[in-house]
Every structure is written in structure tokens, then in C-alpha cells.
CSV table of C-alpha atoms in Angstrom, one decimal:
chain,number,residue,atom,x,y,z
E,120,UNK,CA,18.9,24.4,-10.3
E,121,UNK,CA,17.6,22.6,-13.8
E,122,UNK,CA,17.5,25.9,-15.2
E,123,UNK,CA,20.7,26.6,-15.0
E,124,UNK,CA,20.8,28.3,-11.3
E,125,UNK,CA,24.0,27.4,-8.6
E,126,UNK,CA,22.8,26.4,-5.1
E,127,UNK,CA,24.1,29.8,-3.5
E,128,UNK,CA,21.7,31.4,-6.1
E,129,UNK,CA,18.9,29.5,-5.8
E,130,UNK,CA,19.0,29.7,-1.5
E,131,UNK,CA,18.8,33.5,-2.3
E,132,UNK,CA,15.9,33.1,-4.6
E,133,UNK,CA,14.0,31.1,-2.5
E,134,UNK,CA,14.6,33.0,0.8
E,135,UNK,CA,11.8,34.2,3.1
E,136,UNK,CA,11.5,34.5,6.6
E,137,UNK,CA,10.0,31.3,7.0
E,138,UNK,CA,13.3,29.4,6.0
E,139,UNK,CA,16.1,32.3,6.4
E,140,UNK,CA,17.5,30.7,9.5
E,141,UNK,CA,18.1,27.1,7.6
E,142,UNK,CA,19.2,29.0,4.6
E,143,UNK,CA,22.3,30.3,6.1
E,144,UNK,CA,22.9,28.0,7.8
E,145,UNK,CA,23.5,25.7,5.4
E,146,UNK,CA,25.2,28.6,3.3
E,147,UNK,CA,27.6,28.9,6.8
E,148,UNK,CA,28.2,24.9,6.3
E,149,UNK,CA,29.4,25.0,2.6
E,150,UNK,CA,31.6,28.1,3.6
E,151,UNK,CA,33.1,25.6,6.3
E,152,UNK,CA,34.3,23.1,3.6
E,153,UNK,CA,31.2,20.6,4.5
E,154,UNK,CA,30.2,18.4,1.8
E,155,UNK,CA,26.5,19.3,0.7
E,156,UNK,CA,25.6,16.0,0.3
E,157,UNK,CA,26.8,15.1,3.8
E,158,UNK,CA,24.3,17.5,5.7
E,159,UNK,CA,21.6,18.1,3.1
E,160,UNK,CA,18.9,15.4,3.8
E,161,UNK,CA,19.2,16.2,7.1
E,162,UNK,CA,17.5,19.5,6.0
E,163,UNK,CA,14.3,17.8,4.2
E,164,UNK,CA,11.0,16.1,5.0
E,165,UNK,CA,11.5,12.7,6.2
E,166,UNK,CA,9.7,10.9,2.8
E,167,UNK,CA,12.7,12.2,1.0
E,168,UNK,CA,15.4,11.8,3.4
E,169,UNK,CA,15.4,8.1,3.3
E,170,UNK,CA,15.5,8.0,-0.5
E,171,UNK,CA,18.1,10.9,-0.9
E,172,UNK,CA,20.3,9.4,1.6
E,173,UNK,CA,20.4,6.6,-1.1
E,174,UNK,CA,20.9,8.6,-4.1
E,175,UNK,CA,23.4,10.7,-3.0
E,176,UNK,CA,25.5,7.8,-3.0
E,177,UNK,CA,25.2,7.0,-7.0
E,178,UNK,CA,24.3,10.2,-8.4
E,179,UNK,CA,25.2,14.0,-8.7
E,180,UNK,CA,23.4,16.1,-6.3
E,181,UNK,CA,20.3,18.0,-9.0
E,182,UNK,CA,20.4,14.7,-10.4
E,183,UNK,CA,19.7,12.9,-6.7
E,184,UNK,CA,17.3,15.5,-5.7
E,185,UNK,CA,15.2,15.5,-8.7
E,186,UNK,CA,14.8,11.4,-9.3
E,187,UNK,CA,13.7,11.7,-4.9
E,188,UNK,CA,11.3,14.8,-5.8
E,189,UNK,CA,9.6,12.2,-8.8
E,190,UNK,CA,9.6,9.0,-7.2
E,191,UNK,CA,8.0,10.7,-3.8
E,192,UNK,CA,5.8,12.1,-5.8
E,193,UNK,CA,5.0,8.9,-7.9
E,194,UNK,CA,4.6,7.1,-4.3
E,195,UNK,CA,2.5,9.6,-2.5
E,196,UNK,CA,-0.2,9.1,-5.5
E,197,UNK,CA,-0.1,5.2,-5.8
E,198,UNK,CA,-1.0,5.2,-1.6
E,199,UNK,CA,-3.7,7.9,-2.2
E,200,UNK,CA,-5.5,5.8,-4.5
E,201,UNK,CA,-4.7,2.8,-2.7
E,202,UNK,CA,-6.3,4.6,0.5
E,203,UNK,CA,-9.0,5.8,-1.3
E,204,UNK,CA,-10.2,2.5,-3.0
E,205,UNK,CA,-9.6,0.2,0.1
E,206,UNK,CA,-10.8,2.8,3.0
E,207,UNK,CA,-14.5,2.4,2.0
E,208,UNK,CA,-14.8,-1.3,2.0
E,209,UNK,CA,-12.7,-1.7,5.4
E,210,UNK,CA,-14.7,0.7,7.5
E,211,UNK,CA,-18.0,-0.8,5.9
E,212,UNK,CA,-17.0,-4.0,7.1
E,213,UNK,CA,-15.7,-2.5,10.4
E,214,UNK,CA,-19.0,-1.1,11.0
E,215,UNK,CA,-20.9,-4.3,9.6
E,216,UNK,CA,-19.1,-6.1,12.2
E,217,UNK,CA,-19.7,-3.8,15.3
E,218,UNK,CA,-23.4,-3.6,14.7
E,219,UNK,CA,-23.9,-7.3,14.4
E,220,UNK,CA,-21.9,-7.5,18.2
E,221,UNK,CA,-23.8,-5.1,19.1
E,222,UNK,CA,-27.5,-6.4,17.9
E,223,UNK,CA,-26.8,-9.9,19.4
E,224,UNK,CA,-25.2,-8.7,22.7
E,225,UNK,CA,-27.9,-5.6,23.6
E,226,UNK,CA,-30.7,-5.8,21.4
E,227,UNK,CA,-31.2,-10.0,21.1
E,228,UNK,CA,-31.7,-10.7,24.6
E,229,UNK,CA,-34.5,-8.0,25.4
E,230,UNK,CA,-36.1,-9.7,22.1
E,231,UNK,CA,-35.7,-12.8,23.2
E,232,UNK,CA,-36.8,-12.2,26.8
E,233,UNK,CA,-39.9,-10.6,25.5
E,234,UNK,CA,-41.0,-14.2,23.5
E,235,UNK,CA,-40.5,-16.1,26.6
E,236,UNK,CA,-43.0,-13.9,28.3
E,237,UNK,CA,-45.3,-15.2,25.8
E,238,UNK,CA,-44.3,-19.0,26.5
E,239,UNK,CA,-42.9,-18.8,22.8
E,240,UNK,CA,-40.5,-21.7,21.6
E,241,UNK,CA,-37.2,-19.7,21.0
E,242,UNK,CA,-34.8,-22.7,20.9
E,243,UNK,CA,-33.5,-21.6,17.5
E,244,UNK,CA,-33.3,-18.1,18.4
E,245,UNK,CA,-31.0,-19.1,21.1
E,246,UNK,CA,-29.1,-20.9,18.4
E,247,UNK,CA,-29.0,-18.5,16.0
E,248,UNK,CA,-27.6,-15.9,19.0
E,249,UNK,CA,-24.8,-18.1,19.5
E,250,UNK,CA,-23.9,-18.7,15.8
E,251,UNK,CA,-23.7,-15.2,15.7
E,252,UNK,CA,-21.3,-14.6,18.3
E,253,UNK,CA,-19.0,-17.6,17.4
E,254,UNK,CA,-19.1,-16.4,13.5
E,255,UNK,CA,-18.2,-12.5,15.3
E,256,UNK,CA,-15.7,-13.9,17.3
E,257,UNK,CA,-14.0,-15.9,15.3
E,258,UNK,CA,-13.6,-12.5,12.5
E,259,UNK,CA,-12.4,-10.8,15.6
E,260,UNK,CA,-9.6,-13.5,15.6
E,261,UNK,CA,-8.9,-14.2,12.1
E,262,UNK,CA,-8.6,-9.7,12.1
E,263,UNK,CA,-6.4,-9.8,15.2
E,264,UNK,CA,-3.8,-12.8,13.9
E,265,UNK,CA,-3.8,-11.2,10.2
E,266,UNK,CA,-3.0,-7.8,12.6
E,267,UNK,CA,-0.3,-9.9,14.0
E,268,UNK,CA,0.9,-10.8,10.4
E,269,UNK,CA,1.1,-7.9,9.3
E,270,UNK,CA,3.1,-6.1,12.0
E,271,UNK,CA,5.7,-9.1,12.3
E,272,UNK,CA,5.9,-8.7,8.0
E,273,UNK,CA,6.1,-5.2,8.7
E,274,UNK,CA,9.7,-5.1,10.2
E,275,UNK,CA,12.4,-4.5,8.2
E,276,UNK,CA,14.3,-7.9,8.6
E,277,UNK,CA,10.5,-9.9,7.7
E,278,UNK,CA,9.6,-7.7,5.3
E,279,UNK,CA,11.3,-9.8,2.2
E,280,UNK,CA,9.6,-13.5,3.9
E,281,UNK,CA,6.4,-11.8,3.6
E,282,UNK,CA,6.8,-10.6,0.1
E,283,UNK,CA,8.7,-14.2,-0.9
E,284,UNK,CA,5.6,-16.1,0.4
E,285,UNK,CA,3.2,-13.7,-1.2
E,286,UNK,CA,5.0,-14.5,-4.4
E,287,UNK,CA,4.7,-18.0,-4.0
E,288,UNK,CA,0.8,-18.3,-2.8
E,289,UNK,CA,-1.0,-15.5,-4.2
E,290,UNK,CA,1.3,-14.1,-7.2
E,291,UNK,CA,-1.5,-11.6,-8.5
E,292,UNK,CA,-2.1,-10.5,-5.1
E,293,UNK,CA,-2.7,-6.5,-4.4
E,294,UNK,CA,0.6,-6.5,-2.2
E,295,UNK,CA,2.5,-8.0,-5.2
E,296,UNK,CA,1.4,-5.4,-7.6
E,297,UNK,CA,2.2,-2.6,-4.9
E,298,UNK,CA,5.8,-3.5,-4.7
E,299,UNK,CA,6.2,-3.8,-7.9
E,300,UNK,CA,4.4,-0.9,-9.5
E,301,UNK,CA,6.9,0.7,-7.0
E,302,UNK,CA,10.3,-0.7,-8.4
E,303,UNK,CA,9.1,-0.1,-11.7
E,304,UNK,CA,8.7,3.5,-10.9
E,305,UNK,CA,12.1,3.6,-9.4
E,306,UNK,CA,13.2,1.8,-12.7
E,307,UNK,CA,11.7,4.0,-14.9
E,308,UNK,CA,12.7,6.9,-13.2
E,309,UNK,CA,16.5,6.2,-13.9
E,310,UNK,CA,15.7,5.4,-17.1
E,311,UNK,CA,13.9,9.1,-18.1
E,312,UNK,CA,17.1,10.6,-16.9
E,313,UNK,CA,19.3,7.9,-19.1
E,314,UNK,CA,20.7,6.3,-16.2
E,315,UNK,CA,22.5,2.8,-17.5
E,316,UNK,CA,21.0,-0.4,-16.5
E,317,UNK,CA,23.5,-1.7,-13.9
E,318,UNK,CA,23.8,1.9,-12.7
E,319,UNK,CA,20.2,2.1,-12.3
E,320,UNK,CA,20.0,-1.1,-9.9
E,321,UNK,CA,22.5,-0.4,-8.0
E,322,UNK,CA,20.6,3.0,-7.4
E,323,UNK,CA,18.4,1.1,-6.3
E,324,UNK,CA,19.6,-1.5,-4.1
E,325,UNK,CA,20.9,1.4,-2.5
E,326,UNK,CA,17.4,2.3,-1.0
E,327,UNK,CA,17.4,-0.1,2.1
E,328,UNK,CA,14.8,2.0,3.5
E,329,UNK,CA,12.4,-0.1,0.5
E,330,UNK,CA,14.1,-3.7,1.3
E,331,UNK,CA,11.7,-5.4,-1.0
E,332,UNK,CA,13.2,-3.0,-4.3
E,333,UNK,CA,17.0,-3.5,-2.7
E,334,UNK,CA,16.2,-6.9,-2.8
E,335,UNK,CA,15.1,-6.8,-6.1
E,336,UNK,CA,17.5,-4.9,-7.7
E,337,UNK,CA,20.1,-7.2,-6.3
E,338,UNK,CA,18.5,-10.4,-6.9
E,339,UNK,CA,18.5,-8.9,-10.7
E,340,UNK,CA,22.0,-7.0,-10.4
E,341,UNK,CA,23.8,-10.7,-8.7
E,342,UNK,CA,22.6,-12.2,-12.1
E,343,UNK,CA,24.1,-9.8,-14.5
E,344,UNK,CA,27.5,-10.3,-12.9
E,345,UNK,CA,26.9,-14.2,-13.2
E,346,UNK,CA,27.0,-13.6,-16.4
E,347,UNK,CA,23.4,-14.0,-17.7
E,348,UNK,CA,21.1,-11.4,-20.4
E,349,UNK,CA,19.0,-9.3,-19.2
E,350,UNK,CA,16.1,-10.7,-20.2
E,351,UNK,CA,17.5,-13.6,-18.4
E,352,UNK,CA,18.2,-11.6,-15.4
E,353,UNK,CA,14.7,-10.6,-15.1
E,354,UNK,CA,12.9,-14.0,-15.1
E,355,UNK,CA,12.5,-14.2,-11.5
E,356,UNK,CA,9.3,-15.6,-9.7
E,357,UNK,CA,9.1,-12.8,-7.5
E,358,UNK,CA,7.9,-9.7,-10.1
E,359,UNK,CA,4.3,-9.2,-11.2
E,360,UNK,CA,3.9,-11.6,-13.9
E,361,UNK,CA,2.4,-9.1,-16.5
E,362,UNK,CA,5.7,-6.6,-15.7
E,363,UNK,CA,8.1,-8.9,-16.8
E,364,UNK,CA,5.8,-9.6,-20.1
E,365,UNK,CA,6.3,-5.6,-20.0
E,366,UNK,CA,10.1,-5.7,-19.5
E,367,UNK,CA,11.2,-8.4,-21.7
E,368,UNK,CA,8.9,-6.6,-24.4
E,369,UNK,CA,10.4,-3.3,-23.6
E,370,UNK,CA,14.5,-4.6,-23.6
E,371,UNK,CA,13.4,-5.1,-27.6
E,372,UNK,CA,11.7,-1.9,-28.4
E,373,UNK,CA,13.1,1.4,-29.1
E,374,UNK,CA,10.6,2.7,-26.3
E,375,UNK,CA,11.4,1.2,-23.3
E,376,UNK,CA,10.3,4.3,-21.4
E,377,UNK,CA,6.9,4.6,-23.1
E,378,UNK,CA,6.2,1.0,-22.6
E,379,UNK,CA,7.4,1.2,-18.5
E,380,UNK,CA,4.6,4.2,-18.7
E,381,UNK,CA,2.1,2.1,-20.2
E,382,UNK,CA,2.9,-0.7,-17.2
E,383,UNK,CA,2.1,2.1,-14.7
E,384,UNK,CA,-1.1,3.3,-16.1
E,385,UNK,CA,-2.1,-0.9,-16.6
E,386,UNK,CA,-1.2,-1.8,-13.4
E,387,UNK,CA,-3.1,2.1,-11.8
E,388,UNK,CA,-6.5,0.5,-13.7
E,389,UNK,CA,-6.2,-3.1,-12.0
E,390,UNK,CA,-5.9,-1.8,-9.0
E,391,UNK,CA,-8.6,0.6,-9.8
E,392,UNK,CA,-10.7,-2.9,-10.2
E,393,UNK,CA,-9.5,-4.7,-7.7
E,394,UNK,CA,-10.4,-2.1,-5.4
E,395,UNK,CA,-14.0,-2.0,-7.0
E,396,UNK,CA,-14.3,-5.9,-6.7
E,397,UNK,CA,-13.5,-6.1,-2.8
E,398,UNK,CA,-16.2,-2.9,-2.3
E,399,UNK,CA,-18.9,-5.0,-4.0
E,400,UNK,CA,-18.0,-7.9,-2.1
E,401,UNK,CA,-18.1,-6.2,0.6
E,402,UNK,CA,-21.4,-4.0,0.5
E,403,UNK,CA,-23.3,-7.2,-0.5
E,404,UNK,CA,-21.7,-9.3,2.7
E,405,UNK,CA,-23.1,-6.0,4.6
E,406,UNK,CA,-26.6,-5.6,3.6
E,407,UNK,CA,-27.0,-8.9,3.4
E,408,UNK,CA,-26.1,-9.3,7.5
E,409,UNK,CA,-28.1,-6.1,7.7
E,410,UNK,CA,-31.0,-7.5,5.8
E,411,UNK,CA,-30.9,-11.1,8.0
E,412,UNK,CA,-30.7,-8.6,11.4
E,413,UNK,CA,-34.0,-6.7,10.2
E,414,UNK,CA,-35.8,-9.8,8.9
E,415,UNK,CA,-34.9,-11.2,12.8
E,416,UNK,CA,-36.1,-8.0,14.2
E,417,UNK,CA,-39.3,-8.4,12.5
E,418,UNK,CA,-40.4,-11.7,13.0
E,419,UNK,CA,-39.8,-11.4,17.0
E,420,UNK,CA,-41.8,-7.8,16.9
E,421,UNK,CA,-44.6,-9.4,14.9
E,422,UNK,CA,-45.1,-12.6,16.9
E,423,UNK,CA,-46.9,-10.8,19.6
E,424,UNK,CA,-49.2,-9.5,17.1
E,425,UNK,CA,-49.7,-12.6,15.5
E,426,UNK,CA,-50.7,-14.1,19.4
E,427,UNK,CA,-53.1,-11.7,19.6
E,428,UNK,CA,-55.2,-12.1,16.3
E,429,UNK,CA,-55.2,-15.9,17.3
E,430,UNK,CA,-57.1,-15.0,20.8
């Protein structure tokens, strides 16, 4: 269809057996007088639906269909290195934390027993045994509440508190930078196919499948018909600092979309380093639990040796 192609044409082009039965039918639907962009998301993947839905509303169909194909696109990469950077560290710790329950439920005792056969003091042992299990159970809780956290932030109708008191407490926080690398695509998006400002936030206040962007894009949108700039529009505590240093640069410059770019690719190496820092922090948290667990291990395996050499 960018090159040129009508609809009808491009069905037939793309026809095989695999999709011949949706294909007509759809062709049967526009021969019925149906609108095409009344039935036609209900024909895609459910990552674009949600956003199409949206875009259908503000913009032509090719021109609705191709800003969905970039910013799902866009979106599927930024969780993919997201995933990749943050699955590491989390299952490290994960397993960290299982064999420490598991050393000082099933292998401590049978150690322990073993020096009180030999009449050995193990007061501090027993000490140590239960600082380990208070210091596992009490991760277990902090994980399971910061679980609950996350699921009641996850909803829909908490899903703006969250962000809100993210802002507030912990403004160069991962989750920040996430939501806003992702209305900046959205942004920048409109803006490659020369979509005006206001018409480009009400595109995307439209999305309420991404409240955090309709929010956004509203908060900023409700400020332009106030009256107030742009760049006064804009200055709201709720962005990623370093994007509005970005945007208020950009509304000045002849290349707003080459600067927006340059956001992307800043903001893709932060998070590149942000990941790295919690996978150090976490591998030397790890070995250094692994490294106390060996050193116990040692010391309780050796004393019987040491008994003996003193016979």
C-alpha cells in the first residue's frame, strides 16, 4: 500500500492458502458497505490491535497501520533488551536464594549434628543457622510484598499512582526511563510522518491501552489549550529529566527528529548500564553467599580432622 497499491490489490498479492479464507472475507465485508477501519483490527495480532484501534481514530488507514507496524516494532525491541539485561541478574539471585534455603534447611543440621557428636561447642553455628533463615525469610517477604506492588500498579486504574510516585521518589529510576523512552517513540513516530504537534498528542492520548502515555499526552495537550508554549507545556515533573533537556533543545533546532533519535539511542545505552550495574551487584552479593556457605562447609568438615591430630 506505500507503494502505490489499493487494498483489493494488495489482498490479491498477498494471498496464499494460509490466509485465503480471511482474505475474502474481509473483501465480502467491504463489498457489504462495512467500514475497513471498523472490522480491521479485529483481523491482526493482538500487540497491534490495541494500538490501531487508537489510530484509526486520528489518522488515515496506511497512515494508522504503518505508525502501529513502527511503534510495535520499536516496543518489541526496547522489552527484548530489557529482558535480556535484567533476566540474568534475577534468576542468579533466584538461585542464590534457593541454595542458601536449601544449605541451611538440609545440609546445616546433618553438619551440625555431626559436631555435637564430637562434644563440639556449636552455639554460634546455631546462631549463624538462624540469621540465615530470618535474613532468607525476610527476602522471601520483601519479594512477595514488591510482587504484591507490582500486580496492584499493574492494573489499569493504578497504573498512573505507580508511575506518579515513581516520579516523585526515584526520578531516574529504570521504570521511569521505560515509560518514557516509550512516549518518546510514540512522539517521534508522528513526527517522521509530519504529524502536527497537538495532532500528535491527541494520537496519543488516544492509546488508553498505554495509560501512562494517554496520561502524558494529556497532561501536556490540557496545557497547550490553557494557553501556555510548548516548551512550557512540557516542564512537567513526571518525564525523564534528560528527555525534556532533549525536547526543549529539540523545539529550537531545525532537527527535531534527529535529536528525538539521538534521545532513543542515549536512553538504549543507560539502560544498557544500568542493566550491567545490577548484574555486578548481583554476581558479587552471590558468590560472596556462595563463598561464606563453602568457607562454613569447610570449617565443620575439617574440625573432625583437627580432633584427631590433637589425640
Amino acid at each position: 500500500m506505500a507503494n502505490g497499491f489499493t487494498l483489493q490489490d494488495t489482498l490479491h498479492l498477498l494471498e496464499s492458502p494460509a490466509n485465503q479464507m480471511v482474505f475474502q472475507e474481509i473483501e465480502t465485508r467491504l463489498q457489504n458497505g462495512e467500514e475497513l477501519t471498523s472490522f480491521f483490527p479485529d483481523y491482526c495480532p493482538k500487540a497491534y490491535r490495541m494500538y490501531l484501534e487508537g489510530f484509526l481514530k486520528c489518522l488515515s488507514f496506511s497512515e494508522a497501520l504503518s505508525l502501529c507496524l513502527e511503534v510495535v516494532n520499536g516496543e518489541q525491541q526496547q522489552r527484548q533488551e530489557y529482558r535480556k539485561g535484567l533476566f540474568y541478574p534475577c534468576m542468579m539471585f533466584l538461585c542464590t536464594l534457593a541454595g542458601v534455603i536449601l544449605f541451611n534447611e538440609f545440609c546445616f543440621p546433618p553438619l551440625l549434628s555431626m559436631m555435637k557428636g564430637f562434644h563440639l561447642e556449636s552455639t554460634h553455628y546455631d546462631l549463624l543457622r538462624v540469621g540465615f533463615r530470618l535474613l532468607s525469610g525476610s527476602v522471601i517477604l520483601v519479594l512477595l510484598l514488591a510482587s504484591a506492588v507490582l500486580l496492584f500498579f499493574r492494573q489499569t486504574s493504578h497504573r498512573i499512582q505507580g508511575y506518579l510516585l515513581c516520579a516523585k521518589y526515584a526520578p531516574n529510576s529504570i521504570y521511569i526511563q521505560y515509560e518514557s523512552t516509550d512516549f518518546i517513540r510514540f512522539f517521534l513516530q508522528c513526527v517522521r510522518m509530519h504529524v502536527p504537534t497537538r495532532e500528535s498528542l491527541r494520537i496519543l492520548a488516544s492509546i488508553e491501552q498505554k495509560p501512562v502515555i494517554c496520561f502524558l499526552a494529556r497532561t501536556i495537550e490540557t496545557a497547550l489549550v490553557n494557553g501556555d508554549s510548548f516548551e512550557e507545556a512540557l516542564d512537567v515533573p513526571w518525564l525523564d529529566p534528560s528527555l525534556l533537556r532533549f525536547l526543549k533543545i529539540a523545539l529550537y533546532s531545525s532537527e527535531m527528529e534527529s535529536i528525538l533519535e539521538r534521545y532513543l539511542e542515549m536512553a538504549r545505552q543507560r539502560s544498557i548500564r544500568q542493566c550491567k550495574r545490577i548484574t555486578k551487584s548481583v554476581q558479587i552479593l552471590s558468590y560472596a553467599c556462595i563463598g561464606v556457605i563453602l568457607i562454613l562447609v569447610y570449617e565443620v568438615l575439617m574440625l573432625p580432622l583437627q580432633i584427631l591430630t590433637q589425640l
